[in-house]
Amino acid sequence: KQWYQRRVAITAGGLISYFVISSFLIAIEEALQRYDLQMKLTLLVVVLVVGSAEGSDDCSEEYPYAFAHGNYCCANNMEGHSRHYGPPCDGGPIGLDSICCLNNNYEQCLDPPCSDYQGSDECPEDFPNVYYHGDYCCASDREKVYRPQGGQCDGGPIGFDSLCCLNDNAQACEDPPCSSFEEEEDVIDWCQYPNSFLYSYSGNAAYSDLASAQAACLERSDCGGITQEPYNSHRYTLRVGPQLQKGASPSG
């Protein structure tokens, strides 16, 4: 009986010691994790203070989302979560003001401040306006109003950092982050033909410089080109054409 009591006492004491040691080790581990996070954030603050403001680098395709004021790039479009640091680490959409990256899956910007990686994919013409950090495309150029999201959903012009699309009329980007749709501008190639002219005037104006004549020609549907008149103080006139004639213009 005495042996049994001693064994129980020793066993109970061992369990108590085990739990005390385990709790102590867990506390140390948590403290080290907090210290490590605090040190990283401190380094971020130092970088923000002394870093150059003239960086021109973009985040890489693997880590497309800039955060910590452009000093780091995150693989995810969401923040990590840390109650200690509040909104910049509340698990919401990541942005330049965020200081936590989900799962700590990030890399340092080589030439800060970085901006978000702009993927080769473009929003379609029917949903031309990119928002939600390039993950979605909106049919409208305005945000919808949703007060919990503050300035990112206040009904203003939609942009890359907006979180709401008017009437929720949107679609997901196929290869995020997308960029906004841009219409291709018509490219006009002007060709010069010496000792040539075009018949028939397009309007009655004459221009002292070629650039003005070109701009005026583009505004007219019947203008096929421009002829410089050597006998009219080398002024430029708009012509219908389009058949090219050899020699100097007989009308001037």
PDB file of C-alpha atoms in Angstrom:
ATOM      1  CA  LYS A   1       0.000   0.000   0.000  1.00  0.00           C
ATOM      2  CA  GLN A   2       2.814   2.337   0.866  1.00  0.00           C
ATOM      3  CA  TRP A   3       4.518   1.471  -2.425  1.00  0.00           C
ATOM      4  CA  TYR A   4       1.271   2.087  -4.282  1.00  0.00           C
ATOM      5  CA  GLN A   5       0.817   5.478  -2.644  1.00  0.00           C
ATOM      6  CA  ARG A   6       4.396   6.469  -3.480  1.00  0.00           C
ATOM      7  CA  ARG A   7       3.885   5.318  -7.087  1.00  0.00           C
ATOM      8  CA  VAL A   8       0.655   7.292  -7.385  1.00  0.00           C
ATOM      9  CA  ALA A   9       2.325  10.323  -5.877  1.00  0.00           C
ATOM     10  CA  ILE A  10       5.290  10.015  -8.219  1.00  0.00           C
ATOM     11  CA  THR A  11       2.993   9.514 -11.222  1.00  0.00           C
ATOM     12  CA  ALA A  12       0.785  12.443 -10.275  1.00  0.00           C
ATOM     13  CA  GLY A  13       3.857  14.594  -9.703  1.00  0.00           C
ATOM     14  CA  GLY A  14       5.214  13.570 -13.085  1.00  0.00           C
ATOM     15  CA  LEU A  15       1.970  14.558 -14.791  1.00  0.00           C
ATOM     16  CA  ILE A  16       1.988  17.916 -13.054  1.00  0.00           C
ATOM     17  CA  SER A  17       5.593  18.496 -14.094  1.00  0.00           C
ATOM     18  CA  TYR A  18       4.791  17.475 -17.671  1.00  0.00           C
ATOM     19  CA  PHE A  19       1.912  19.936 -17.931  1.00  0.00           C
ATOM     20  CA  VAL A  20       3.947  22.721 -16.344  1.00  0.00           C
ATOM     21  CA  ILE A  21       6.860  22.152 -18.719  1.00  0.00           C
ATOM     22  CA  SER A  22       4.551  21.865 -21.740  1.00  0.00           C
ATOM     23  CA  SER A  23       2.758  25.081 -20.843  1.00  0.00           C
ATOM     24  CA  PHE A  24       6.102  26.789 -20.357  1.00  0.00           C
ATOM     25  CA  LEU A  25       7.365  25.637 -23.759  1.00  0.00           C
ATOM     26  CA  ILE A  26       4.137  26.708 -25.490  1.00  0.00           C
ATOM     27  CA  ALA A  27       4.376  30.122 -23.873  1.00  0.00           C
ATOM     28  CA  ILE A  28       7.968  30.478 -25.061  1.00  0.00           C
ATOM     29  CA  GLU A  29       7.008  29.455 -28.608  1.00  0.00           C
ATOM     30  CA  GLU A  30       4.151  31.952 -28.715  1.00  0.00           C
ATOM     31  CA  ALA A  31       6.400  34.693 -27.375  1.00  0.00           C
ATOM     32  CA  LEU A  32       8.999  33.928 -30.028  1.00  0.00           C
ATOM     33  CA  GLN A  33       6.342  34.020 -32.740  1.00  0.00           C
ATOM     34  CA  ARG A  34       5.109  37.391 -31.495  1.00  0.00           C
ATOM     35  CA  TYR A  35       8.674  38.654 -31.318  1.00  0.00           C
ATOM     36  CA  ASP A  36       9.414  37.397 -34.825  1.00  0.00           C
ATOM     37  CA  LEU A  37       6.304  39.081 -36.221  1.00  0.00           C
ATOM     38  CA  GLN A  38       7.085  42.282 -34.348  1.00  0.00           C
ATOM     39  CA  MET A  39      10.646  42.285 -35.649  1.00  0.00           C
ATOM     40  CA  LYS A  40       9.415  41.819 -39.216  1.00  0.00           C
ATOM     41  CA  LEU A  41       6.941  44.652 -38.834  1.00  0.00           C
ATOM     42  CA  THR A  42       9.621  46.832 -37.256  1.00  0.00           C
ATOM     43  CA  LEU A  43      11.842  46.158 -40.250  1.00  0.00           C
ATOM     44  CA  LEU A  44       8.955  47.110 -42.517  1.00  0.00           C
ATOM     45  CA  VAL A  45       8.580  50.419 -40.684  1.00  0.00           C
ATOM     46  CA  VAL A  46      12.308  51.100 -40.993  1.00  0.00           C
ATOM     47  CA  VAL A  47      12.165  50.351 -44.711  1.00  0.00           C
ATOM     48  CA  LEU A  48       9.197  52.692 -45.114  1.00  0.00           C
ATOM     49  CA  VAL A  49      11.126  55.484 -43.423  1.00  0.00           C
ATOM     50  CA  VAL A  50      14.468  55.137 -45.162  1.00  0.00           C
ATOM     51  CA  GLY A  51      13.438  53.464 -48.441  1.00  0.00           C
ATOM     52  CA  SER A  52      13.510  55.258 -51.761  1.00  0.00           C
ATOM     53  CA  ALA A  53      10.247  56.714 -53.067  1.00  0.00           C
ATOM     54  CA  GLU A  54      11.362  56.491 -56.682  1.00  0.00           C
ATOM     55  CA  GLY A  55      11.061  52.770 -57.318  1.00  0.00           C
ATOM     56  CA  SER A  56       9.630  51.642 -60.618  1.00  0.00           C
ATOM     57  CA  ASP A  57       9.514  47.882 -60.128  1.00  0.00           C
ATOM     58  CA  ASP A  58       6.388  45.744 -60.414  1.00  0.00           C
ATOM     59  CA  CYS A  59       5.678  42.701 -58.291  1.00  0.00           C
ATOM     60  CA  SER A  60       6.378  39.392 -59.998  1.00  0.00           C
ATOM     61  CA  GLU A  61       3.729  37.141 -61.512  1.00  0.00           C
ATOM     62  CA  GLU A  62       4.194  34.617 -58.675  1.00  0.00           C
ATOM     63  CA  TYR A  63       3.822  37.344 -56.013  1.00  0.00           C
ATOM     64  CA  PRO A  64       1.565  39.841 -57.773  1.00  0.00           C
ATOM     65  CA  TYR A  65       0.114  41.890 -54.890  1.00  0.00           C
ATOM     66  CA  ALA A  66       2.052  44.808 -53.414  1.00  0.00           C
ATOM     67  CA  PHE A  67       1.707  45.519 -49.695  1.00  0.00           C
ATOM     68  CA  ALA A  68       3.565  47.274 -46.855  1.00  0.00           C
ATOM     69  CA  HIS A  69       3.614  50.451 -48.948  1.00  0.00           C
ATOM     70  CA  GLY A  70       5.183  48.642 -51.878  1.00  0.00           C
ATOM     71  CA  ASN A  71       8.108  47.132 -49.998  1.00  0.00           C
ATOM     72  CA  TYR A  72       6.847  43.540 -50.267  1.00  0.00           C
ATOM     73  CA  CYS A  73       4.799  41.446 -52.690  1.00  0.00           C
ATOM     74  CA  CYS A  74       2.280  38.807 -51.588  1.00  0.00           C
ATOM     75  CA  ALA A  75       1.244  35.645 -53.426  1.00  0.00           C
ATOM     76  CA  ASN A  76      -2.352  36.098 -52.190  1.00  0.00           C
ATOM     77  CA  ASN A  77      -4.818  38.937 -52.537  1.00  0.00           C
ATOM     78  CA  MET A  78      -5.778  38.659 -48.861  1.00  0.00           C
ATOM     79  CA  GLU A  79      -4.065  39.802 -45.686  1.00  0.00           C
ATOM     80  CA  GLY A  80      -2.906  37.575 -42.882  1.00  0.00           C
ATOM     81  CA  HIS A  81      -4.759  37.885 -39.575  1.00  0.00           C
ATOM     82  CA  SER A  82      -3.346  39.388 -36.391  1.00  0.00           C
ATOM     83  CA  ARG A  83      -5.621  41.056 -33.846  1.00  0.00           C
ATOM     84  CA  HIS A  84      -2.647  42.850 -32.351  1.00  0.00           C
ATOM     85  CA  TYR A  85      -2.118  45.011 -35.466  1.00  0.00           C
ATOM     86  CA  GLY A  86      -5.743  45.772 -36.308  1.00  0.00           C
ATOM     87  CA  PRO A  87      -7.075  46.666 -39.784  1.00  0.00           C
ATOM     88  CA  PRO A  88      -3.755  46.300 -41.669  1.00  0.00           C
ATOM     89  CA  CYS A  89      -3.811  42.624 -40.625  1.00  0.00           C
ATOM     90  CA  ASP A  90      -7.508  41.783 -40.311  1.00  0.00           C
ATOM     91  CA  GLY A  91      -7.661  39.178 -43.072  1.00  0.00           C
ATOM     92  CA  GLY A  92      -9.311  41.498 -45.578  1.00  0.00           C
ATOM     93  CA  PRO A  93      -8.255  42.269 -49.166  1.00  0.00           C
ATOM     94  CA  ILE A  94      -4.567  43.118 -49.304  1.00  0.00           C
ATOM     95  CA  GLY A  95      -3.432  46.570 -50.360  1.00  0.00           C
ATOM     96  CA  LEU A  96      -0.512  48.967 -50.089  1.00  0.00           C
ATOM     97  CA  ASP A  97      -1.442  49.830 -46.484  1.00  0.00           C
ATOM     98  CA  SER A  98      -1.579  46.164 -45.404  1.00  0.00           C
ATOM     99  CA  ILE A  99       1.311  44.826 -43.323  1.00  0.00           C
ATOM    100  CA  CYS A 100       0.385  41.132 -43.253  1.00  0.00           C
ATOM    101  CA  CYS A 101       0.270  38.626 -46.115  1.00  0.00           C
ATOM    102  CA  LEU A 102      -1.840  35.459 -45.929  1.00  0.00           C
ATOM    103  CA  ASN A 103       0.296  32.472 -44.858  1.00  0.00           C
ATOM    104  CA  ASN A 104       3.351  34.793 -44.891  1.00  0.00           C
ATOM    105  CA  ASN A 105       3.772  33.814 -48.534  1.00  0.00           C
ATOM    106  CA  TYR A 106       5.593  36.892 -49.806  1.00  0.00           C
ATOM    107  CA  GLU A 107       8.858  38.184 -51.238  1.00  0.00           C
ATOM    108  CA  GLN A 108      10.700  41.465 -50.947  1.00  0.00           C
ATOM    109  CA  CYS A 109      10.371  44.101 -53.669  1.00  0.00           C
ATOM    110  CA  LEU A 110      13.708  44.527 -55.450  1.00  0.00           C
ATOM    111  CA  ASP A 111      13.236  48.226 -56.204  1.00  0.00           C
ATOM    112  CA  PRO A 112      10.644  49.620 -53.785  1.00  0.00           C
ATOM    113  CA  PRO A 113       8.054  50.879 -53.849  1.00  0.00           C
ATOM    114  CA  CYS A 114       6.622  48.148 -56.067  1.00  0.00           C
ATOM    115  CA  SER A 115       3.181  48.184 -57.622  1.00  0.00           C
ATOM    116  CA  ASP A 116       0.854  45.273 -58.309  1.00  0.00           C
ATOM    117  CA  TYR A 117       1.840  42.978 -61.137  1.00  0.00           C
ATOM    118  CA  GLN A 118      -0.161  43.778 -64.239  1.00  0.00           C
ATOM    119  CA  GLY A 119      -1.056  40.546 -65.939  1.00  0.00           C
ATOM    120  CA  SER A 120      -1.254  40.135 -69.666  1.00  0.00           C
ATOM    121  CA  ASP A 121      -4.985  39.461 -69.425  1.00  0.00           C
ATOM    122  CA  GLU A 122      -7.326  42.370 -70.071  1.00  0.00           C
ATOM    123  CA  CYS A 123     -10.918  42.890 -69.038  1.00  0.00           C
ATOM    124  CA  PRO A 124     -13.355  42.277 -71.929  1.00  0.00           C
ATOM    125  CA  GLU A 125     -15.089  45.130 -73.716  1.00  0.00           C
ATOM    126  CA  ASP A 126     -18.436  44.314 -72.021  1.00  0.00           C
ATOM    127  CA  PHE A 127     -16.822  44.495 -68.557  1.00  0.00           C
ATOM    128  CA  PRO A 128     -14.020  46.977 -69.206  1.00  0.00           C
ATOM    129  CA  ASN A 129     -13.196  48.280 -65.725  1.00  0.00           C
ATOM    130  CA  VAL A 130     -10.871  46.328 -63.462  1.00  0.00           C
ATOM    131  CA  TYR A 131     -11.392  46.355 -59.686  1.00  0.00           C
ATOM    132  CA  TYR A 132     -10.815  44.248 -56.552  1.00  0.00           C
ATOM    133  CA  HIS A 133      -7.065  44.323 -57.118  1.00  0.00           C
ATOM    134  CA  GLY A 134      -7.381  42.931 -60.622  1.00  0.00           C
ATOM    135  CA  ASP A 135      -9.496  39.909 -59.740  1.00  0.00           C
ATOM    136  CA  TYR A 136     -12.772  41.192 -61.227  1.00  0.00           C
ATOM    137  CA  CYS A 137     -14.023  43.319 -64.117  1.00  0.00           C
ATOM    138  CA  CYS A 138     -17.020  45.659 -63.816  1.00  0.00           C
ATOM    139  CA  ALA A 139     -19.452  46.725 -66.532  1.00  0.00           C
ATOM    140  CA  SER A 140     -19.749  50.175 -64.960  1.00  0.00           C
ATOM    141  CA  ASP A 141     -17.117  52.788 -64.219  1.00  0.00           C
ATOM    142  CA  ARG A 142     -18.660  53.427 -60.765  1.00  0.00           C
ATOM    143  CA  GLU A 143     -18.599  51.620 -57.451  1.00  0.00           C
ATOM    144  CA  LYS A 144     -21.753  50.620 -55.658  1.00  0.00           C
ATOM    145  CA  VAL A 145     -22.373  52.030 -52.177  1.00  0.00           C
ATOM    146  CA  TYR A 146     -21.625  49.637 -49.339  1.00  0.00           C
ATOM    147  CA  ARG A 147     -20.769  51.520 -46.152  1.00  0.00           C
ATOM    148  CA  PRO A 148     -18.864  48.748 -44.317  1.00  0.00           C
ATOM    149  CA  GLN A 149     -16.129  48.952 -46.986  1.00  0.00           C
ATOM    150  CA  GLY A 150     -15.747  52.712 -46.617  1.00  0.00           C
ATOM    151  CA  GLY A 151     -14.007  54.630 -49.383  1.00  0.00           C
ATOM    152  CA  GLN A 152     -13.555  51.531 -51.507  1.00  0.00           C
ATOM    153  CA  CYS A 153     -17.328  51.185 -51.944  1.00  0.00           C
ATOM    154  CA  ASP A 154     -18.615  54.756 -51.718  1.00  0.00           C
ATOM    155  CA  GLY A 155     -20.162  55.063 -55.172  1.00  0.00           C
ATOM    156  CA  GLY A 156     -17.164  56.907 -56.617  1.00  0.00           C
ATOM    157  CA  PRO A 157     -15.196  56.103 -59.785  1.00  0.00           C
ATOM    158  CA  ILE A 158     -14.168  52.457 -59.828  1.00  0.00           C
ATOM    159  CA  GLY A 159     -10.492  51.600 -59.731  1.00  0.00           C
ATOM    160  CA  PHE A 160      -7.967  48.865 -59.094  1.00  0.00           C
ATOM    161  CA  ASP A 161      -8.434  49.080 -55.280  1.00  0.00           C
ATOM    162  CA  SER A 162     -12.244  49.304 -55.362  1.00  0.00           C
ATOM    163  CA  LEU A 163     -14.123  46.438 -53.731  1.00  0.00           C
ATOM    164  CA  CYS A 164     -17.641  46.977 -55.114  1.00  0.00           C
ATOM    165  CA  CYS A 165     -19.126  47.217 -58.606  1.00  0.00           C
ATOM    166  CA  LEU A 166     -22.315  49.138 -59.361  1.00  0.00           C
ATOM    167  CA  ASN A 167     -25.299  46.750 -59.438  1.00  0.00           C
ATOM    168  CA  ASP A 168     -22.813  43.875 -58.914  1.00  0.00           C
ATOM    169  CA  ASN A 169     -22.628  43.645 -62.709  1.00  0.00           C
ATOM    170  CA  ALA A 170     -19.206  42.045 -62.895  1.00  0.00           C
ATOM    171  CA  GLN A 171     -17.303  38.960 -63.912  1.00  0.00           C
ATOM    172  CA  ALA A 172     -14.121  37.306 -62.673  1.00  0.00           C
ATOM    173  CA  CYS A 173     -10.819  37.923 -64.396  1.00  0.00           C
ATOM    174  CA  GLU A 174      -9.684  34.742 -66.130  1.00  0.00           C
ATOM    175  CA  ASP A 175      -5.980  35.317 -65.474  1.00  0.00           C
ATOM    176  CA  PRO A 176      -5.653  37.760 -62.562  1.00  0.00           C
ATOM    177  CA  PRO A 177      -4.617  40.378 -62.045  1.00  0.00           C
ATOM    178  CA  CYS A 178      -6.323  41.891 -65.076  1.00  0.00           C
ATOM    179  CA  SER A 179      -5.952  45.380 -66.458  1.00  0.00           C
ATOM    180  CA  SER A 180      -8.782  47.572 -67.718  1.00  0.00           C
ATOM    181  CA  PHE A 181      -9.916  47.230 -71.310  1.00  0.00           C
ATOM    182  CA  GLU A 182      -8.484  49.837 -73.640  1.00  0.00           C
ATOM    183  CA  GLU A 183      -9.738  50.450 -77.145  1.00  0.00           C
ATOM    184  CA  GLU A 184      -7.080  50.276 -79.806  1.00  0.00           C
ATOM    185  CA  GLU A 185      -6.565  53.590 -81.486  1.00  0.00           C
ATOM    186  CA  ASP A 186      -6.445  53.729 -85.258  1.00  0.00           C
ATOM    187  CA  VAL A 187      -2.888  54.247 -86.455  1.00  0.00           C
ATOM    188  CA  ILE A 188      -2.570  56.588 -89.420  1.00  0.00           C
ATOM    189  CA  ASP A 189       0.522  56.175 -91.566  1.00  0.00           C
ATOM    190  CA  TRP A 190       1.176  59.179 -93.774  1.00  0.00           C
ATOM    191  CA  CYS A 191       3.135  58.475 -96.959  1.00  0.00           C
ATOM    192  CA  GLN A 192       5.032  61.191 -98.817  1.00  0.00           C
ATOM    193  CA  TYR A 193       5.328  61.156-102.631  1.00  0.00           C
ATOM    194  CA  PRO A 194       7.667  63.808-104.115  1.00  0.00           C
ATOM    195  CA  ASN A 195       6.683  65.473-107.429  1.00  0.00           C
ATOM    196  CA  SER A 196       3.102  64.249-107.093  1.00  0.00           C
ATOM    197  CA  PHE A 197      -0.312  65.711-106.300  1.00  0.00           C
ATOM    198  CA  LEU A 198      -3.982  64.767-105.783  1.00  0.00           C
ATOM    199  CA  TYR A 199      -6.955  66.104-107.734  1.00  0.00           C
ATOM    200  CA  SER A 200     -10.043  67.858-106.324  1.00  0.00           C
ATOM    201  CA  TYR A 201     -10.101  70.033-103.220  1.00  0.00           C
ATOM    202  CA  SER A 202     -11.596  68.862 -99.940  1.00  0.00           C
ATOM    203  CA  GLY A 203     -12.733  72.190 -98.529  1.00  0.00           C
ATOM    204  CA  ASN A 204     -11.287  75.616 -99.354  1.00  0.00           C
ATOM    205  CA  ALA A 205      -8.753  76.113 -96.543  1.00  0.00           C
ATOM    206  CA  ALA A 206      -4.971  76.261 -97.023  1.00  0.00           C
ATOM    207  CA  TYR A 207      -2.577  75.627 -94.157  1.00  0.00           C
ATOM    208  CA  SER A 208       0.872  76.996 -93.460  1.00  0.00           C
ATOM    209  CA  ASP A 209       2.093  73.824 -91.734  1.00  0.00           C
ATOM    210  CA  LEU A 210       1.678  70.133 -92.482  1.00  0.00           C
ATOM    211  CA  ALA A 211       0.534  69.142 -88.958  1.00  0.00           C
ATOM    212  CA  SER A 212      -2.479  71.473 -89.128  1.00  0.00           C
ATOM    213  CA  ALA A 213      -3.410  70.154 -92.568  1.00  0.00           C
ATOM    214  CA  GLN A 214      -3.162  66.544 -91.357  1.00  0.00           C
ATOM    215  CA  ALA A 215      -5.384  67.250 -88.349  1.00  0.00           C
ATOM    216  CA  ALA A 216      -7.978  68.942 -90.572  1.00  0.00           C
ATOM    217  CA  CYS A 217      -7.886  66.086 -93.093  1.00  0.00           C
ATOM    218  CA  LEU A 218      -8.664  63.518 -90.384  1.00  0.00           C
ATOM    219  CA  GLU A 219     -11.787  65.492 -89.474  1.00  0.00           C
ATOM    220  CA  ARG A 220     -13.227  65.265 -92.989  1.00  0.00           C
ATOM    221  CA  SER A 221     -14.746  62.151 -94.537  1.00  0.00           C
ATOM    222  CA  ASP A 222     -13.938  63.276 -98.107  1.00  0.00           C
ATOM    223  CA  CYS A 223     -10.239  64.004 -97.527  1.00  0.00           C
ATOM    224  CA  GLY A 224      -7.927  61.433 -99.109  1.00  0.00           C
ATOM    225  CA  GLY A 225      -4.643  63.285 -98.691  1.00  0.00           C
ATOM    226  CA  ILE A 226      -2.748  66.576 -98.782  1.00  0.00           C
ATOM    227  CA  THR A 227      -0.970  68.452-101.533  1.00  0.00           C
ATOM    228  CA  GLN A 228       1.646  71.141-100.994  1.00  0.00           C
ATOM    229  CA  GLU A 229       1.249  73.910-103.560  1.00  0.00           C
ATOM    230  CA  PRO A 230       4.604  75.371-104.606  1.00  0.00           C
ATOM    231  CA  TYR A 231       2.958  78.351-106.325  1.00  0.00           C
ATOM    232  CA  ASN A 232       0.808  79.162-103.269  1.00  0.00           C
ATOM    233  CA  SER A 233       3.628  80.009-100.829  1.00  0.00           C
ATOM    234  CA  HIS A 234       4.102  76.257-100.317  1.00  0.00           C
ATOM    235  CA  ARG A 235       0.869  76.066 -98.384  1.00  0.00           C
ATOM    236  CA  TYR A 236      -0.922  72.749 -97.797  1.00  0.00           C
ATOM    237  CA  THR A 237      -4.409  72.024 -99.140  1.00  0.00           C
ATOM    238  CA  LEU A 238      -6.726  69.114 -98.551  1.00  0.00           C
ATOM    239  CA  ARG A 239      -7.496  66.927-101.562  1.00  0.00           C
ATOM    240  CA  VAL A 240     -10.039  64.206-102.333  1.00  0.00           C
ATOM    241  CA  GLY A 241      -7.830  61.984-104.448  1.00  0.00           C
ATOM    242  CA  PRO A 242      -7.265  59.127-104.148  1.00  0.00           C
ATOM    243  CA  GLN A 243      -5.503  58.654-107.484  1.00  0.00           C
ATOM    244  CA  LEU A 244      -1.929  59.915-107.333  1.00  0.00           C
ATOM    245  CA  GLN A 245      -0.885  62.260-110.185  1.00  0.00           C
ATOM    246  CA  LYS A 246       2.674  62.931-111.329  1.00  0.00           C
ATOM    247  CA  GLY A 247       4.164  66.426-111.419  1.00  0.00           C
ATOM    248  CA  ALA A 248       3.350  69.703-109.689  1.00  0.00           C
ATOM    249  CA  SER A 249      -0.236  70.629-108.888  1.00  0.00           C
ATOM    250  CA  PRO A 250      -1.605  72.651-111.840  1.00  0.00           C
ATOM    251  CA  SER A 251      -3.849  74.665-109.516  1.00  0.00           C
ATOM    252  CA  GLY A 252      -1.036  75.999-107.454  1.00  0.00           C
TER     253      GLY A 252
END
